[in-house]
Coordinates of C-alpha atoms and ligand atoms in Angstrom, one line a residue:
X201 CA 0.0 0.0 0.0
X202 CA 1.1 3.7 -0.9
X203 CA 1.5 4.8 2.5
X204 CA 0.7 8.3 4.1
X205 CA 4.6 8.9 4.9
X206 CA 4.5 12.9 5.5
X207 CA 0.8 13.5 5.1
X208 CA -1.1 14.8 7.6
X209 CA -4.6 13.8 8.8
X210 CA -7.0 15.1 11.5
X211 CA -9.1 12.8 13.0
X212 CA -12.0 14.1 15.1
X213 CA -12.7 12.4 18.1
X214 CA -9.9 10.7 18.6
X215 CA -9.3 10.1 22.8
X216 CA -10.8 7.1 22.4
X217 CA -12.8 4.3 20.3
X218 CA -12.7 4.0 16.4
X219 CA -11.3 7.8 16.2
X220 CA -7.7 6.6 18.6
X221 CA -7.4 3.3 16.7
X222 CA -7.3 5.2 13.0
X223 CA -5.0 7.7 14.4
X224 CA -2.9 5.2 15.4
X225 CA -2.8 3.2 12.2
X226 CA -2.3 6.6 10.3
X227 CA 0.5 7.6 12.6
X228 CA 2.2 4.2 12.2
X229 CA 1.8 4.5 8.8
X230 CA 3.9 7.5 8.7
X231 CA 1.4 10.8 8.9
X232 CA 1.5 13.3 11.2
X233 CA -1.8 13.2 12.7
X234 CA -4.1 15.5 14.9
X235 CA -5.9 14.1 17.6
X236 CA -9.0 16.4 18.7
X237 CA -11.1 15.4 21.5
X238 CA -13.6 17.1 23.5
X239 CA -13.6 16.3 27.2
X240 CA -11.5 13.7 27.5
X241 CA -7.8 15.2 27.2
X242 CA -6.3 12.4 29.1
X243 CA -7.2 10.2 26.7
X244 CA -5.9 12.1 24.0
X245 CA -2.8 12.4 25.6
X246 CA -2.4 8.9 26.1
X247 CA -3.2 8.1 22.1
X248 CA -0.6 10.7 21.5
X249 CA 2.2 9.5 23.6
X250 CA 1.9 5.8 22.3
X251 CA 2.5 7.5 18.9
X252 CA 5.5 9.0 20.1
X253 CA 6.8 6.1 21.6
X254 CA 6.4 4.2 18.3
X255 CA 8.4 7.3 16.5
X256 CA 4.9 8.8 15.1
X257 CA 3.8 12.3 14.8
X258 CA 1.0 13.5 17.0
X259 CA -0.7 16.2 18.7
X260 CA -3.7 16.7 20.9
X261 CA -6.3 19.4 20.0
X262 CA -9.0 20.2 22.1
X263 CA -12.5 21.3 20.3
X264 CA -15.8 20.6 20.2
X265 CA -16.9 19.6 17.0
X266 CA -20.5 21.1 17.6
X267 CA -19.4 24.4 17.3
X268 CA -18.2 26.7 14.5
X269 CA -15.7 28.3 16.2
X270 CA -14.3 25.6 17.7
X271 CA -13.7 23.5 14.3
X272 CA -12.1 26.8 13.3
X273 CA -9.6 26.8 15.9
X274 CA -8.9 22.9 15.2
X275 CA -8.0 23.9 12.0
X276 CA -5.6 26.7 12.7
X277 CA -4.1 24.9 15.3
X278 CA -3.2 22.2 12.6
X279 CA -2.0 25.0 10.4
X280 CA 0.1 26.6 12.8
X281 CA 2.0 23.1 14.2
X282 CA 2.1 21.2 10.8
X283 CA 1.6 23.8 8.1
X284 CA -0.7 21.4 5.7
X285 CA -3.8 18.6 5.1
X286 CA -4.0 15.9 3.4
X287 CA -6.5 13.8 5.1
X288 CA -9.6 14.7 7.7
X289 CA -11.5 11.6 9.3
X290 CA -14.8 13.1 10.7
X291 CA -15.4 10.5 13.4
X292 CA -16.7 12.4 16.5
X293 CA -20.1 11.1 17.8
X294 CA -22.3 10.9 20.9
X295 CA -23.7 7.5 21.5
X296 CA -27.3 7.7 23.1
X297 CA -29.9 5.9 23.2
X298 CA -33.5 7.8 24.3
X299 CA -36.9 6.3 24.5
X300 CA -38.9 8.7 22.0
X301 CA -40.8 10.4 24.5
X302 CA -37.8 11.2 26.4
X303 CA -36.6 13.5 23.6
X304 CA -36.5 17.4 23.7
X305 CA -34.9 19.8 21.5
X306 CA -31.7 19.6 23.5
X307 CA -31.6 16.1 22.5
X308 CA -32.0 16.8 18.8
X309 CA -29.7 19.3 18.5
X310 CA -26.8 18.1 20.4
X311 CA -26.9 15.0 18.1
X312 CA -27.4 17.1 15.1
X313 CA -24.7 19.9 16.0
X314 CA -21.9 17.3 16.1
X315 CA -22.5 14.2 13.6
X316 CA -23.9 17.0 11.1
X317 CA -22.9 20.3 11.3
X318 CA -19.2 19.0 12.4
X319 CA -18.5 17.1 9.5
X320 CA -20.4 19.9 7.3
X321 CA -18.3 22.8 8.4
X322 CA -14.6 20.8 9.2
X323 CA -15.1 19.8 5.5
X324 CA -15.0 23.6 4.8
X325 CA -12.5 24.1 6.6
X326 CA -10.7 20.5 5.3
X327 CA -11.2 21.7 1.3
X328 CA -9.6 24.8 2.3
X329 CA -6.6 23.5 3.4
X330 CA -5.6 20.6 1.3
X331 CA -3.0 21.7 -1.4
X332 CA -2.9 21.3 -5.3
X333 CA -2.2 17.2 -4.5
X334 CA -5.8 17.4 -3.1
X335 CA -6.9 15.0 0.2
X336 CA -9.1 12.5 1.0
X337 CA -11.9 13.0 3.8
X338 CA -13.8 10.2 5.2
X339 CA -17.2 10.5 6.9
X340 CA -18.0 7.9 9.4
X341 CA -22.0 6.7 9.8
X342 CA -23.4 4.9 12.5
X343 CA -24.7 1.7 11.5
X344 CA -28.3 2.0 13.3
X345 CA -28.9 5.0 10.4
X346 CA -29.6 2.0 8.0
X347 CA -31.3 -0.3 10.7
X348 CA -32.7 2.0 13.7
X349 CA -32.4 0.5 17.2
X350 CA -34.9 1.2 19.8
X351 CA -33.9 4.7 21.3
X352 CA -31.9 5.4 18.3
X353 CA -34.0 7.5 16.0
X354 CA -32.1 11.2 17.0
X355 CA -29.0 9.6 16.6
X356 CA -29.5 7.5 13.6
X357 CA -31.5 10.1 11.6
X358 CA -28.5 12.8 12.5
X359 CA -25.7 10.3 10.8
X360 CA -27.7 9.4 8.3
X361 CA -27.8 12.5 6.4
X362 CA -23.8 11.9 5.9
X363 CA -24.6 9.7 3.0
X364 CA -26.0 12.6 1.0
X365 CA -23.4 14.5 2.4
X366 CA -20.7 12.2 1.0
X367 CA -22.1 12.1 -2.6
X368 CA -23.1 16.0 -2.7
X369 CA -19.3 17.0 -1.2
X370 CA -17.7 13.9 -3.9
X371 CA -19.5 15.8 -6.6
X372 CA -18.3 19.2 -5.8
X373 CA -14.8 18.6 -4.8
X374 CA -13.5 16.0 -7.0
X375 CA -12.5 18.3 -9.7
X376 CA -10.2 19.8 -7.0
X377 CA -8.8 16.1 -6.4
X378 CA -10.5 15.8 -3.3
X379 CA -12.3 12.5 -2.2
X380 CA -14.9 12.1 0.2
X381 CA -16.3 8.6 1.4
X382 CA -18.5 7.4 4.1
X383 CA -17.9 4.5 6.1
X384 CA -20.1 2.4 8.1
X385 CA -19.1 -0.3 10.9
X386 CA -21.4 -2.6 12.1
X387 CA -21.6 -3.2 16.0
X388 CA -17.3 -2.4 17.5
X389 CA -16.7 -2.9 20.7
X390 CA -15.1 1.0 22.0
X391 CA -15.6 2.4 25.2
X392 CA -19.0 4.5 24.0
X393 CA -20.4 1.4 23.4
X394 CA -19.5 0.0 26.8
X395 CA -20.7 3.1 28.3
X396 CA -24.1 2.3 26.8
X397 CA -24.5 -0.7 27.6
X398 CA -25.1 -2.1 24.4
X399 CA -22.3 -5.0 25.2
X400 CA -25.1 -6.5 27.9
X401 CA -27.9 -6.0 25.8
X402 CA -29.7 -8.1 23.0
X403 CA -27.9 -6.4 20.3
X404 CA -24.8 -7.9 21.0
X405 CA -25.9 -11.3 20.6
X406 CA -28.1 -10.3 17.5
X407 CA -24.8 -8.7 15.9
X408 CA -22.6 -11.6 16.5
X409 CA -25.7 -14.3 15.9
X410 CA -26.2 -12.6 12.3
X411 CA -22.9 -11.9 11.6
X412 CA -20.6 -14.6 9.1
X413 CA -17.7 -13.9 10.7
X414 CA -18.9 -14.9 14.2
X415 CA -17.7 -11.7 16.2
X416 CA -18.6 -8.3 16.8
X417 CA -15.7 -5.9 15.3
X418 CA -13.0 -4.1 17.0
X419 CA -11.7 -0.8 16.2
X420 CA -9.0 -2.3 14.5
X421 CA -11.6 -3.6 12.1
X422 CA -12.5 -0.5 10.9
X423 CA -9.2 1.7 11.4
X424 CA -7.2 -0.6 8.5
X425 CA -10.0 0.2 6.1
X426 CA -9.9 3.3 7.2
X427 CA -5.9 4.2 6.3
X428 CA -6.7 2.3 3.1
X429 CA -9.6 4.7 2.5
X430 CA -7.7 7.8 3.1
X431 CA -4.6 6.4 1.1
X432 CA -4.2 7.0 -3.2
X433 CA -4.6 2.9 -3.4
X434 CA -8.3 4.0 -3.0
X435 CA -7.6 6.6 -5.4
X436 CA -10.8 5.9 -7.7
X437 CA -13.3 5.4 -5.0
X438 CA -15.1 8.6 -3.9
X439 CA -18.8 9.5 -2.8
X440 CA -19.7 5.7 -1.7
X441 CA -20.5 4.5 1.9
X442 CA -18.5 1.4 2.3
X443 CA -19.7 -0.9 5.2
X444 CA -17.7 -2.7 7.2
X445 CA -20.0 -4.9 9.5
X446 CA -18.3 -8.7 9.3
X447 CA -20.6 -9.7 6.6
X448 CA -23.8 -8.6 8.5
X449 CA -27.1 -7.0 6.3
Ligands
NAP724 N1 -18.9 1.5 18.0 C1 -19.8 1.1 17.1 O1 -20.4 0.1 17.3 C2 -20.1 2.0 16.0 C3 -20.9 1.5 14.9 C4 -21.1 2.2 13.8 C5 -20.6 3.5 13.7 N2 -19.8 4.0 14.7 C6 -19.3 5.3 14.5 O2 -17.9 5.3 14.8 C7 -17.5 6.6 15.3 C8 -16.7 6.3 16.6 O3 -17.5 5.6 17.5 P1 -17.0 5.0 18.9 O4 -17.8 3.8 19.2 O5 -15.5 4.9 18.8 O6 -17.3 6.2 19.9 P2 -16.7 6.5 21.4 O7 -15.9 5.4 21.9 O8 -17.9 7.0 22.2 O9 -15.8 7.7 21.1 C9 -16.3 8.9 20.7 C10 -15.3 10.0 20.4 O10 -15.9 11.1 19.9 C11 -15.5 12.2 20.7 N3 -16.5 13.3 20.7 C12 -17.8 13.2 21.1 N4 -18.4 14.4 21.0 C13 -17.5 15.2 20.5 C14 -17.5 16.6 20.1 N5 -18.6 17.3 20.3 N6 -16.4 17.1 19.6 C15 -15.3 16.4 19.4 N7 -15.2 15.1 19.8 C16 -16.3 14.5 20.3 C17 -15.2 11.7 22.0 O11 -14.3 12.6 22.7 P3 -14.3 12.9 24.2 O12 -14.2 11.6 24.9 O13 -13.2 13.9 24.5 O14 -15.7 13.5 24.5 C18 -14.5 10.4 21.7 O15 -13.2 10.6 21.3 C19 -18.8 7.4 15.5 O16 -18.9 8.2 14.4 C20 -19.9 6.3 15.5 O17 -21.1 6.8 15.0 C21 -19.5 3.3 15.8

């Protein structure tokens, strides 16, 4: 594989889960990468420091996604340490399930501000910054946006919309060499998901019963497609949602 040696990527999200496992297969594959975060700085420090003791690039960058003026300062931060982009992974996300008459505004808009409006406006940002060699930006979708669990329907509606968000963002920056693909796991064990309880409940079993391979994933799983994703081997794929669920429909 062509390998990111002296790109750089930012990877939202990335204290923990999915978002620290790509980071760390980008970093070992030789980019510089940024890790951003939103609470949980030891976290990021820790996915940083096992970079560095592996001889990768990193820093920590503290932002919440949800905001404007927060992804701005993610992205000058990146321009003032490391002075280029080549690859953005929009992986923040909040996982929560609600019963549906739990659900206020707060509760839409929380969900809405960072799996939509994130990756909307850090793609602006992302196109921005990317040089005449273009970039690659990768959207990642939760799998319940295809297949709703109970409590889900905020949170699956919110990622949804990043499939149309994909195709419409392919469209209008592959001219500029830029490609944009989705991604969507199946069930991965990360500490979110742990956190919600979803490795006690009936979904776990369902995932793994239904599932060819015979396991739920791991982040792993996800962060070698990933690295191939934002790599030029996957230089003629743009505007498609891959999934990567162990052979689950
Ligand atoms: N795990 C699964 O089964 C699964 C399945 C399908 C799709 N996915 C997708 O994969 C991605 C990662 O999921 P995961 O399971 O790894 O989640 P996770 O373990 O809960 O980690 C979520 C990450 O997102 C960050 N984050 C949350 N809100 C943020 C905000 N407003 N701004 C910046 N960062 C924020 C968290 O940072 P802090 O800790 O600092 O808050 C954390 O680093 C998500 O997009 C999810 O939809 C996961």
């Amino acid at each position: 594989m062509r390998k990111p040696q002296g790109k750089v990527a930012i990877v939202t999200g990335a204290s923990k889960g999915i978002g620290a496992s790509i980071a760390t297969h980008l970093a070992a594959e030789g980019a510089a990468v940024v890790v951003n975060y939103a609470t949980s700085k030891a976290g990021a420090d820790r996915v940083v420091s096992a970079m560095a003791t592996r001889g990768g690039k990193a820093i920590a960058v503290q932002a919440n996604v949800a905001h404007t003026a927060e992804i701005e300062r993610l992205f000058a931060a990146t321009e003032h340490v490391v002075g280029r982009l080549d690859m953005l992974v929009n992986n923040a996300a909040i996982i929560e399930f609600r019963p549906r008459e739990g659900i206020t505004e707060e509760h839409v808009y929380t969900p809405c501000n960072v799996h939509l409006l994130g990756p909307i406006f850090a793609t602006q940002h992302a196109v921005q910054h990317c040089g005449s060699e273009g970039g690659s930006i990768i959207n990642m979708r939760a799998a319940a946006s295809r297949g709703p669990q109970p409590g889900g329907a905020v949170s699956s509606a919110s990622t949804g919309a990043l499939e149309s968000l994909t195709r419409a963002c392919a469209n209008e920056r592959g001219p500029h060499k830029i490609r944009v693909k989705a991604m969507r796991p199946g069930l991965v064990e990360t500490e979110g998901v742990r956190a919600a309880g979803v490795m006690e409940s009936p979904e776990r079993t369902y995932s793994t019963s239904r599932a060819p391979c015979g396991r739920i994933g791991q982040p792993s799983d996800i962060a070698m497609v990933a690295v191939f994703l934002a790599s030029s081997d996957s230089g003629w794929i743009t505007g498609e949602t891959l999934r990567v669920q162990g052979g689950v429909r």
